[in-house]
JSON list of C-alpha atoms in Angstrom, two decimals:
[
{"chain": "A", "resi": 22, "resn": "MET", "atom": "CA", "xyz": [-9.81, 7.89, -4.61]},
{"chain": "A", "resi": 23, "resn": "MET", "atom": "CA", "xyz": [-11.97, 10.72, -5.91]},
{"chain": "A", "resi": 24, "resn": "PRO", "atom": "CA", "xyz": [-12.48, 11.49, -9.62]},
{"chain": "A", "resi": 25, "resn": "ILE", "atom": "CA", "xyz": [-10.29, 14.19, -11.17]},
{"chain": "A", "resi": 26, "resn": "ASP", "atom": "CA", "xyz": [-12.60, 17.18, -11.62]},
{"chain": "A", "resi": 27, "resn": "SER", "atom": "CA", "xyz": [-10.05, 19.85, -12.60]},
{"chain": "A", "resi": 28, "resn": "PRO", "atom": "CA", "xyz": [-7.18, 18.15, -14.44]},
{"chain": "A", "resi": 29, "resn": "MET", "atom": "CA", "xyz": [-3.98, 20.01, -15.27]},
{"chain": "A", "resi": 30, "resn": "ALA", "atom": "CA", "xyz": [-3.57, 18.23, -18.60]},
{"chain": "A", "resi": 31, "resn": "LEU", "atom": "CA", "xyz": [-4.73, 15.49, -20.94]},
{"chain": "A", "resi": 32, "resn": "ALA", "atom": "CA", "xyz": [-2.42, 12.73, -22.13]},
{"chain": "A", "resi": 33, "resn": "MET", "atom": "CA", "xyz": [-2.20, 9.47, -24.04]},
{"chain": "A", "resi": 34, "resn": "VAL", "atom": "CA", "xyz": [-0.90, 6.61, -21.89]},
{"chain": "A", "resi": 35, "resn": "GLU", "atom": "CA", "xyz": [0.41, 3.32, -23.20]},
{"chain": "A", "resi": 36, "resn": "TRP", "atom": "CA", "xyz": [0.65, 0.55, -20.62]},
{"chain": "A", "resi": 37, "resn": "ILE", "atom": "CA", "xyz": [3.61, -1.78, -20.96]},
{"chain": "A", "resi": 38, "resn": "SER", "atom": "CA", "xyz": [2.57, -5.43, -21.26]},
{"chain": "A", "resi": 39, "resn": "PRO", "atom": "CA", "xyz": [3.34, -7.83, -18.38]},
{"chain": "A", "resi": 40, "resn": "PRO", "atom": "CA", "xyz": [5.77, -9.90, -20.53]},
{"chain": "A", "resi": 41, "resn": "ALA", "atom": "CA", "xyz": [7.67, -6.68, -21.35]},
{"chain": "A", "resi": 42, "resn": "GLY", "atom": "CA", "xyz": [8.02, -5.82, -17.64]},
{"chain": "A", "resi": 43, "resn": "GLY", "atom": "CA", "xyz": [4.79, -3.86, -17.06]},
{"chain": "A", "resi": 44, "resn": "ARG", "atom": "CA", "xyz": [2.20, -4.41, -14.36]},
{"chain": "A", "resi": 45, "resn": "PRO", "atom": "CA", "xyz": [1.66, -8.14, -13.71]},
{"chain": "A", "resi": 46, "resn": "ASN", "atom": "CA", "xyz": [-2.13, -7.70, -13.85]},
{"chain": "A", "resi": 47, "resn": "GLY", "atom": "CA", "xyz": [-2.27, -5.27, -16.79]},
{"chain": "A", "resi": 48, "resn": "PRO", "atom": "CA", "xyz": [-3.65, -1.72, -16.60]},
{"chain": "A", "resi": 49, "resn": "PRO", "atom": "CA", "xyz": [-4.95, -0.66, -13.17]},
{"chain": "A", "resi": 50, "resn": "SER", "atom": "CA", "xyz": [-8.39, 0.27, -11.98]},
{"chain": "A", "resi": 51, "resn": "TRP", "atom": "CA", "xyz": [-9.00, 4.01, -11.88]},
{"chain": "A", "resi": 52, "resn": "PRO", "atom": "CA", "xyz": [-8.59, 6.77, -10.83]},
{"chain": "A", "resi": 53, "resn": "TYR", "atom": "CA", "xyz": [-4.97, 5.72, -10.45]},
{"chain": "A", "resi": 54, "resn": "ALA", "atom": "CA", "xyz": [-2.01, 7.26, -8.61]},
{"chain": "A", "resi": 55, "resn": "THR", "atom": "CA", "xyz": [1.65, 6.40, -9.07]},
{"chain": "A", "resi": 56, "resn": "ILE", "atom": "CA", "xyz": [5.08, 7.98, -9.55]},
{"chain": "A", "resi": 57, "resn": "CYS", "atom": "CA", "xyz": [5.87, 9.98, -12.68]},
{"chain": "A", "resi": 58, "resn": "GLU", "atom": "CA", "xyz": [9.26, 10.95, -14.10]},
{"chain": "A", "resi": 59, "resn": "PHE", "atom": "CA", "xyz": [9.98, 13.63, -16.67]},
{"chain": "A", "resi": 60, "resn": "PRO", "atom": "CA", "xyz": [12.84, 12.33, -18.85]},
{"chain": "A", "resi": 61, "resn": "GLU", "atom": "CA", "xyz": [15.49, 14.84, -19.87]},
{"chain": "A", "resi": 62, "resn": "GLU", "atom": "CA", "xyz": [15.51, 13.56, -23.44]},
{"chain": "A", "resi": 63, "resn": "ASN", "atom": "CA", "xyz": [12.91, 12.36, -25.90]},
{"chain": "A", "resi": 64, "resn": "MET", "atom": "CA", "xyz": [12.36, 8.66, -25.14]},
{"chain": "A", "resi": 65, "resn": "THR", "atom": "CA", "xyz": [11.95, 7.81, -28.83]},
{"chain": "A", "resi": 66, "resn": "ARG", "atom": "CA", "xyz": [15.66, 8.45, -29.38]},
{"chain": "A", "resi": 67, "resn": "HIS", "atom": "CA", "xyz": [16.64, 5.61, -27.07]},
{"chain": "A", "resi": 68, "resn": "PRO", "atom": "CA", "xyz": [13.85, 2.98, -27.03]},
{"chain": "A", "resi": 69, "resn": "GLY", "atom": "CA", "xyz": [13.97, 0.87, -23.89]},
{"chain": "A", "resi": 70, "resn": "HIS", "atom": "CA", "xyz": [16.58, 3.10, -22.27]},
{"chain": "A", "resi": 71, "resn": "LYS", "atom": "CA", "xyz": [15.64, 4.89, -19.06]},
{"chain": "A", "resi": 72, "resn": "GLU", "atom": "CA", "xyz": [16.80, 8.49, -19.17]},
{"chain": "A", "resi": 73, "resn": "PHE", "atom": "CA", "xyz": [17.92, 10.13, -15.96]},
{"chain": "A", "resi": 74, "resn": "PRO", "atom": "CA", "xyz": [14.84, 11.95, -14.59]},
{"chain": "A", "resi": 75, "resn": "GLU", "atom": "CA", "xyz": [14.90, 15.63, -13.78]},
{"chain": "A", "resi": 76, "resn": "PHE", "atom": "CA", "xyz": [12.67, 14.82, -10.80]},
{"chain": "A", "resi": 77, "resn": "THR", "atom": "CA", "xyz": [9.96, 12.41, -9.70]},
{"chain": "A", "resi": 78, "resn": "VAL", "atom": "CA", "xyz": [6.43, 13.40, -8.62]},
{"chain": "A", "resi": 79, "resn": "SER", "atom": "CA", "xyz": [3.13, 11.74, -7.76]},
{"chain": "A", "resi": 80, "resn": "ILE", "atom": "CA", "xyz": [0.71, 11.66, -10.70]},
{"chain": "A", "resi": 81, "resn": "LEU", "atom": "CA", "xyz": [-3.03, 11.02, -10.76]},
{"chain": "A", "resi": 82, "resn": "ILE", "atom": "CA", "xyz": [-4.69, 9.76, -13.92]},
{"chain": "A", "resi": 83, "resn": "GLU", "atom": "CA", "xyz": [-8.26, 8.94, -14.87]},
{"chain": "A", "resi": 84, "resn": "PRO", "atom": "CA", "xyz": [-9.28, 7.52, -18.26]},
{"chain": "A", "resi": 85, "resn": "ILE", "atom": "CA", "xyz": [-11.65, 9.50, -20.44]},
{"chain": "A", "resi": 86, "resn": "GLU", "atom": "CA", "xyz": [-11.39, 7.22, -23.46]},
{"chain": "A", "resi": 87, "resn": "LEU", "atom": "CA", "xyz": [-10.04, 3.70, -23.87]},
{"chain": "A", "resi": 88, "resn": "ILE", "atom": "CA", "xyz": [-8.40, 3.57, -27.30]},
{"chain": "A", "resi": 89, "resn": "SER", "atom": "CA", "xyz": [-7.43, -0.08, -26.73]},
{"chain": "A", "resi": 90, "resn": "ILE", "atom": "CA", "xyz": [-6.77, -2.32, -23.76]},
{"chain": "A", "resi": 91, "resn": "THR", "atom": "CA", "xyz": [-3.31, -0.79, -23.34]},
{"chain": "A", "resi": 92, "resn": "VAL", "atom": "CA", "xyz": [-3.77, 2.75, -24.72]},
{"chain": "A", "resi": 93, "resn": "TRP", "atom": "CA", "xyz": [-5.85, 5.28, -22.79]},
{"chain": "A", "resi": 94, "resn": "LYS", "atom": "CA", "xyz": [-6.66, 8.96, -23.23]},
{"chain": "A", "resi": 95, "resn": "VAL", "atom": "CA", "xyz": [-6.53, 10.28, -19.66]},
{"chain": "A", "resi": 96, "resn": "LYS", "atom": "CA", "xyz": [-7.04, 13.30, -17.42]},
{"chain": "A", "resi": 97, "resn": "VAL", "atom": "CA", "xyz": [-3.81, 14.14, -15.59]},
{"chain": "A", "resi": 98, "resn": "ASP", "atom": "CA", "xyz": [-3.31, 15.84, -12.25]},
{"chain": "A", "resi": 99, "resn": "TYR", "atom": "CA", "xyz": [-0.48, 16.15, -9.75]},
{"chain": "A", "resi": 100, "resn": "ILE", "atom": "CA", "xyz": [-0.25, 16.59, -6.01]},
{"chain": "A", "resi": 101, "resn": "ALA", "atom": "CA", "xyz": [2.63, 19.10, -6.43]},
{"chain": "A", "resi": 102, "resn": "ARG", "atom": "CA", "xyz": [0.76, 21.15, -9.02]},
{"chain": "A", "resi": 103, "resn": "GLU", "atom": "CA", "xyz": [2.82, 24.34, -8.78]},
{"chain": "A", "resi": 104, "resn": "ALA", "atom": "CA", "xyz": [6.13, 22.48, -9.07]},
{"chain": "A", "resi": 105, "resn": "VAL", "atom": "CA", "xyz": [4.98, 20.52, -12.12]},
{"chain": "A", "resi": 106, "resn": "LEU", "atom": "CA", "xyz": [3.38, 23.32, -14.15]},
{"chain": "A", "resi": 107, "resn": "PRO", "atom": "CA", "xyz": [6.66, 24.51, -15.79]},
{"chain": "A", "resi": 108, "resn": "CYS", "atom": "CA", "xyz": [7.28, 20.92, -16.94]},
{"chain": "A", "resi": 109, "resn": "LEU", "atom": "CA", "xyz": [3.99, 20.53, -18.81]},
{"chain": "A", "resi": 110, "resn": "TRP", "atom": "CA", "xyz": [3.74, 21.21, -22.51]},
{"chain": "A", "resi": 111, "resn": "LYS", "atom": "CA", "xyz": [2.08, 19.56, -25.47]},
{"chain": "A", "resi": 112, "resn": "GLY", "atom": "CA", "xyz": [4.26, 16.66, -26.60]},
{"chain": "A", "resi": 113, "resn": "ARG", "atom": "CA", "xyz": [6.06, 16.29, -23.24]},
{"chain": "A", "resi": 114, "resn": "GLN", "atom": "CA", "xyz": [6.82, 12.66, -22.50]},
{"chain": "A", "resi": 115, "resn": "LEU", "atom": "CA", "xyz": [6.39, 10.99, -19.12]},
{"chain": "A", "resi": 116, "resn": "VAL", "atom": "CA", "xyz": [7.38, 7.68, -17.56]},
{"chain": "A", "resi": 117, "resn": "LEU", "atom": "CA", "xyz": [5.00, 6.09, -15.04]},
{"chain": "A", "resi": 118, "resn": "ARG", "atom": "CA", "xyz": [6.61, 3.85, -12.45]},
{"chain": "A", "resi": 119, "resn": "GLU", "atom": "CA", "xyz": [5.55, 1.47, -9.72]},
{"chain": "A", "resi": 120, "resn": "GLY", "atom": "CA", "xyz": [8.60, 1.13, -7.53]},
{"chain": "A", "resi": 121, "resn": "HIS", "atom": "CA", "xyz": [11.55, 0.32, -9.77]},
{"chain": "A", "resi": 122, "resn": "TYR", "atom": "CA", "xyz": [9.36, -0.84, -12.67]},
{"chain": "A", "resi": 123, "resn": "ILE", "atom": "CA", "xyz": [8.35, 1.31, -15.63]},
{"chain": "A", "resi": 124, "resn": "VAL", "atom": "CA", "xyz": [4.69, 0.38, -16.16]},
{"chain": "A", "resi": 125, "resn": "ALA", "atom": "CA", "xyz": [3.63, 2.95, -18.77]},
{"chain": "A", "resi": 126, "resn": "VAL", "atom": "CA", "xyz": [4.78, 5.79, -20.98]},
{"chain": "A", "resi": 127, "resn": "ALA", "atom": "CA", "xyz": [2.69, 8.85, -21.73]},
{"chain": "A", "resi": 128, "resn": "MET", "atom": "CA", "xyz": [2.62, 12.00, -23.83]},
{"chain": "A", "resi": 129, "resn": "ILE", "atom": "CA", "xyz": [0.86, 15.23, -22.88]},
{"chain": "A", "resi": 130, "resn": "THR", "atom": "CA", "xyz": [-1.70, 16.13, -25.57]},
{"chain": "A", "resi": 131, "resn": "ASP", "atom": "CA", "xyz": [-3.19, 19.27, -23.98]},
{"chain": "A", "resi": 132, "resn": "VAL", "atom": "CA", "xyz": [-2.27, 21.50, -21.04]},
{"chain": "A", "resi": 133, "resn": "LEU", "atom": "CA", "xyz": [-5.45, 22.81, -19.41]},
{"chain": "A", "resi": 134, "resn": "VAL", "atom": "CA", "xyz": [-4.03, 25.27, -16.85]},
{"chain": "A", "resi": 135, "resn": "THR", "atom": "CA", "xyz": [-1.71, 28.25, -17.14]},
{"chain": "A", "resi": 136, "resn": "LYS", "atom": "CA", "xyz": [-1.60, 29.20, -13.47]},
{"chain": "A", "resi": 137, "resn": "VAL", "atom": "CA", "xyz": [-2.09, 27.15, -10.35]},
{"chain": "A", "resi": 138, "resn": "ARG", "atom": "CA", "xyz": [-4.55, 28.72, -7.90]},
{"chain": "A", "resi": 139, "resn": "ASP", "atom": "CA", "xyz": [-3.09, 28.94, -4.40]},
{"chain": "A", "resi": 140, "resn": "PRO", "atom": "CA", "xyz": [-5.80, 29.82, -1.82]},
{"chain": "A", "resi": 141, "resn": "ARG", "atom": "CA", "xyz": [-3.07, 30.76, 0.70]},
{"chain": "A", "resi": 142, "resn": "ARG", "atom": "CA", "xyz": [-2.19, 33.76, -1.49]},
{"chain": "A", "resi": 143, "resn": "GLU", "atom": "CA", "xyz": [-5.73, 35.08, -1.91]}
]
């Protein structure tokens, strides 16, 4: 996978430990792609409870700073960039999944784009 050169956002990701149901081998190598859900409610209101997602999309992340073994500051990008843009704002929470397993939670810290460039419309 190629590095993320033009990320849509920056985020803090916290990987769930293997004993708590996270990835069996800990955080992945990078860049990393998986499934992302945007919860309807703030996850801190219901710790450990999966909120019903508005929709699920593919997310790409690449670390820019390792705060600890399980907490990363990352660049964030999406394959469906135009569809995701209205869902991105500072403080927005995300759930990262591998199959049925929640492997990490994240919070958007900065949104870096305001409009998605579509070469088909130029």
